[in-house]
Amino acid sequence: MASFTNYRSTFFCLVSCVALLYAVAVKAEVTTALNYFYSQSPPFEYVGPNGNAQGIGIDAIVEKLKSHNISVNFHFGSINRGLSSLNNGDADFTTAIAPTEKLKTHYYVSSTPIYTATLGVIRLKSSPSISSILELENHQFAALEGHRFKLSQVVQSNAKLTENRYDVVEYAQGINLIRSKRVKYFLTYHSVGDDLDNEELTFDALLSAPAHLAVSKAHPNALSIIEMLNAIDSTGP
């Protein structure tokens, strides 16, 4: 009888171990890793002091996907390099702010936005506030080099704004120009309500637009990736 009891205990122990191993294997199978391309676009996406991806957008992506067993590997590079990576499959997805119909001919975009991007100016609280980008026609202003500000056709097409624009390589340089009063305004993206780490500064919001996840239609697995991202959107956080 004792031998039968020991046999039964051993049998149930083995069954439990097999069940546990199966559960771990299933969990491993449903955990997916995706590669995300980003460029320098603070405060949403940028390389932090430790060399890792940081920013409001990065945090939103990690939080959203992690809750659905999707891990993200972040890859930084130039726009041209990123476009190539997205097309050949080295990068799986990126973010598109206010995606146009033209962009949608080449990219699938997520059904709902991952966050909202706001374009405006950082200034000293002592400087006059502005409510329109056109007011920058009367002032020299700083902007990050390479930023084309697709959110605003005015910035792209206005010759006077192009003349008044002073490009800086890093976000911190734009802030320093404001604090030293070399320019009054720093045109950039920002998150309304997010502190500027300096009580002398404030942000005037001018335009807002949704930021969607985007997958190149040239990617070998484009349809399965965008379906995965849209499924996440439909189930919530």
C-alpha atoms as one frame of an Amber mdcrd trajectory, in Angstrom:
protein
   0.000   0.000   0.000   2.836   2.326   0.891   4.453   1.572  -2.434   1.231
   2.420  -4.306   0.966   5.700  -2.378   4.557   6.606  -3.224   3.908   5.752
  -6.868   0.823   7.934  -6.922   2.696  10.834  -5.291   5.529  10.500  -7.794
   3.038  10.368 -10.669   1.234  13.538  -9.576   4.585  15.270  -9.023   5.643
  14.432 -12.575   2.313  15.628 -13.962   2.663  18.901 -12.045   6.198  19.418
 -13.347   5.115  18.753 -16.927   2.208  21.189 -16.547   4.527  23.848 -15.146
   7.043  23.400 -17.959   4.248  23.595 -20.518   2.929  26.822 -18.975   6.409
  28.367 -19.088   6.845  27.267 -22.706   3.477  28.725 -23.721   4.328  32.011
 -22.013   7.664  32.106 -23.842   5.890  31.476 -27.155   3.469  34.383 -26.740
   6.184  36.821 -25.732   7.180  38.688 -28.898  10.145  40.976 -29.532   9.844
  43.849 -32.013  12.445  46.336 -33.240  11.515  50.021 -33.095  13.314  52.759
 -35.024  13.602  56.283 -33.632  15.580  59.465 -34.243  16.411  62.462 -32.060
  13.067  64.107 -31.334  12.892  65.239 -27.693  10.903  65.200 -25.521   9.228
  62.239 -27.239  12.193  60.184 -28.476  15.893  60.733 -27.863  19.112  59.109
 -26.680  19.519  59.625 -22.940  22.774  60.216 -21.026  23.209  56.464 -20.519
  22.812  55.779 -24.250  19.350  54.242 -23.889  16.161  55.359 -25.591  14.205
  57.854 -23.500  11.245  60.167 -23.862   7.505  60.473 -23.410   6.827  58.492
 -26.573   9.304  55.762 -25.640   7.636  55.361 -22.233   4.182  55.178 -23.835
   5.305  52.467 -26.263   7.009  50.362 -23.576   4.015  50.582 -21.218   1.490
  49.729 -23.937   3.347  46.779 -25.458   4.808  45.329 -22.264   1.314  44.810
 -20.882   0.673  42.548 -23.884   3.869  40.461 -23.586   5.660  42.337 -26.349
   9.201  43.487 -25.672  10.729  46.298 -27.724  14.318  46.740 -28.890  15.022
  50.393 -29.679  17.321  51.310 -32.577  18.511  54.896 -33.056  19.672  56.345
 -36.375  19.263  58.964 -39.081  15.960  59.320 -40.933  17.404  57.840 -44.149
  18.869  54.879 -42.299  15.581  54.364 -40.497  13.547  54.341 -43.709  15.836
  51.674 -45.139  15.612  49.575 -41.958  11.816  49.818 -41.877  11.579  48.704
 -45.500  13.934  45.738 -45.294  12.655  44.422 -41.972  15.613  45.298 -39.738
  13.188  47.613 -37.913   9.573  46.563 -37.442   7.807  49.816 -36.659   8.160
  53.501 -35.811   5.944  56.479 -34.965   4.280  58.874 -37.428   2.967  62.206
 -36.173  -0.186  63.340 -37.999   0.221  60.719 -40.750  -0.838  62.061 -44.146
  -2.664  60.184 -46.899   0.576  60.194 -48.873   2.418  58.502 -46.011  -0.363
  55.917 -45.736   0.344  54.785 -49.294   3.686  53.459 -48.006   2.886  52.676
 -44.353   0.204  50.953 -42.345  -0.691  53.096 -39.321  -2.239  51.951 -36.057
  -5.976  52.402 -35.682  -5.566  54.572 -32.573  -2.761  56.959 -31.548  -0.107
  55.985 -29.014   0.149  59.577 -27.696  -0.550  63.185 -28.715   2.239  65.425
 -29.995   2.006  69.160 -29.369   3.992  71.713 -31.353   4.703  75.061 -29.747
   7.403  77.335 -28.364   9.437  77.225 -25.190  10.167  80.709 -23.860  11.086
  82.600 -20.729   8.039  83.472 -18.671   9.111  87.102 -18.997   8.890  86.942
 -22.828   5.593  87.705 -24.605   3.401  84.660 -25.218   2.407  83.736 -28.766
  -0.707  81.985 -30.082   0.215  81.454 -33.733   3.275  80.161 -35.561   2.974
  83.122 -37.927   4.014  85.414 -35.058   7.509  83.915 -35.406   7.844  85.883
 -38.642   8.802  88.792 -36.379  11.385  86.935 -34.286  14.466  84.817 -34.717
  13.744  81.431 -33.155  15.618  78.219 -32.460  14.660  74.777 -33.789  16.295
  71.369 -33.845  18.366  70.740 -36.939  16.595  68.346 -39.290  13.135  68.926
 -37.832  10.782  69.480 -40.754   7.727  69.995 -38.514   5.344  67.976 -40.693
   2.600  68.948 -38.255   2.657  72.470 -39.693   2.619  73.207 -43.418   3.193
  76.866 -42.477   6.654  76.137 -41.072   7.622  74.180 -44.172   6.462  76.694
 -46.757   6.912  80.129 -45.148  10.074  81.816 -46.463  10.176  84.357 -43.623
  10.102  81.602 -41.008  12.900  79.786 -42.831  14.943  82.999 -42.738  14.323
  83.526 -39.016  15.073  79.934 -38.037  18.295  79.177 -36.160  19.108  75.468
 -36.132  20.606  73.778 -33.081  22.023  70.260 -32.927  20.721  69.332 -29.472
  17.596  70.104 -27.445  19.745  71.476 -24.598  21.271  74.038 -26.967  17.826
  75.427 -27.754  17.060  75.746 -24.048  20.391  77.481 -23.423  19.676  80.012
 -26.195  16.398  80.872 -24.478  17.926  81.173 -21.024  20.777  83.364 -22.330
  18.188  85.514 -24.190  19.949  85.087 -27.532  16.560  84.109 -28.968  13.111
  84.469 -27.430  11.523  81.275 -28.720  12.436  77.629 -29.242  10.013  75.910
 -31.640   9.715  72.265 -30.662   7.419  69.406 -29.738   6.476  69.133 -26.102
   3.962  67.440 -23.828   1.497  69.893 -22.314   1.606  69.663 -18.534   5.118
  68.215 -18.509   7.570  70.233 -16.426  10.448  71.966 -18.213  12.976  71.397
 -15.403  13.359  75.154 -15.058  10.906  77.461 -13.302  11.921  80.354 -15.583
  10.556  78.594 -18.671   7.069  77.967 -20.019   5.506  76.421 -23.120   2.959
  77.954 -25.509   1.018  75.180 -27.282   0.228  76.040 -30.908  -0.799  72.823
 -32.676  -1.563  69.259 -31.579  -1.764  66.011 -33.516  -1.942  62.272 -32.810
   1.154  60.084 -33.021   0.428  56.652 -34.511   2.551  53.531 -34.713   3.578
  52.885 -38.325   4.772  49.813 -40.242   6.303  50.011 -43.708   4.258  48.133
 -46.296   7.564  46.919 -47.724   8.359  45.039 -44.497   8.239  41.266 -45.111
   5.819  40.797 -42.180   3.994  44.119 -42.410   0.435  42.784 -42.201   1.015
  40.518 -39.210   2.810  43.303 -37.291   0.161  45.971 -37.863  -2.563  43.439
 -36.995  -0.733  42.723 -33.739  -0.459  46.431 -32.910  -4.105  47.064 -33.755
  -5.165  44.115 -31.616  -3.384  45.784 -28.696  -5.251  49.012 -29.386  -8.601
  47.216 -29.366  -7.983  45.502 -26.022  -6.776  48.610 -24.181  -3.814  48.976
 -21.810
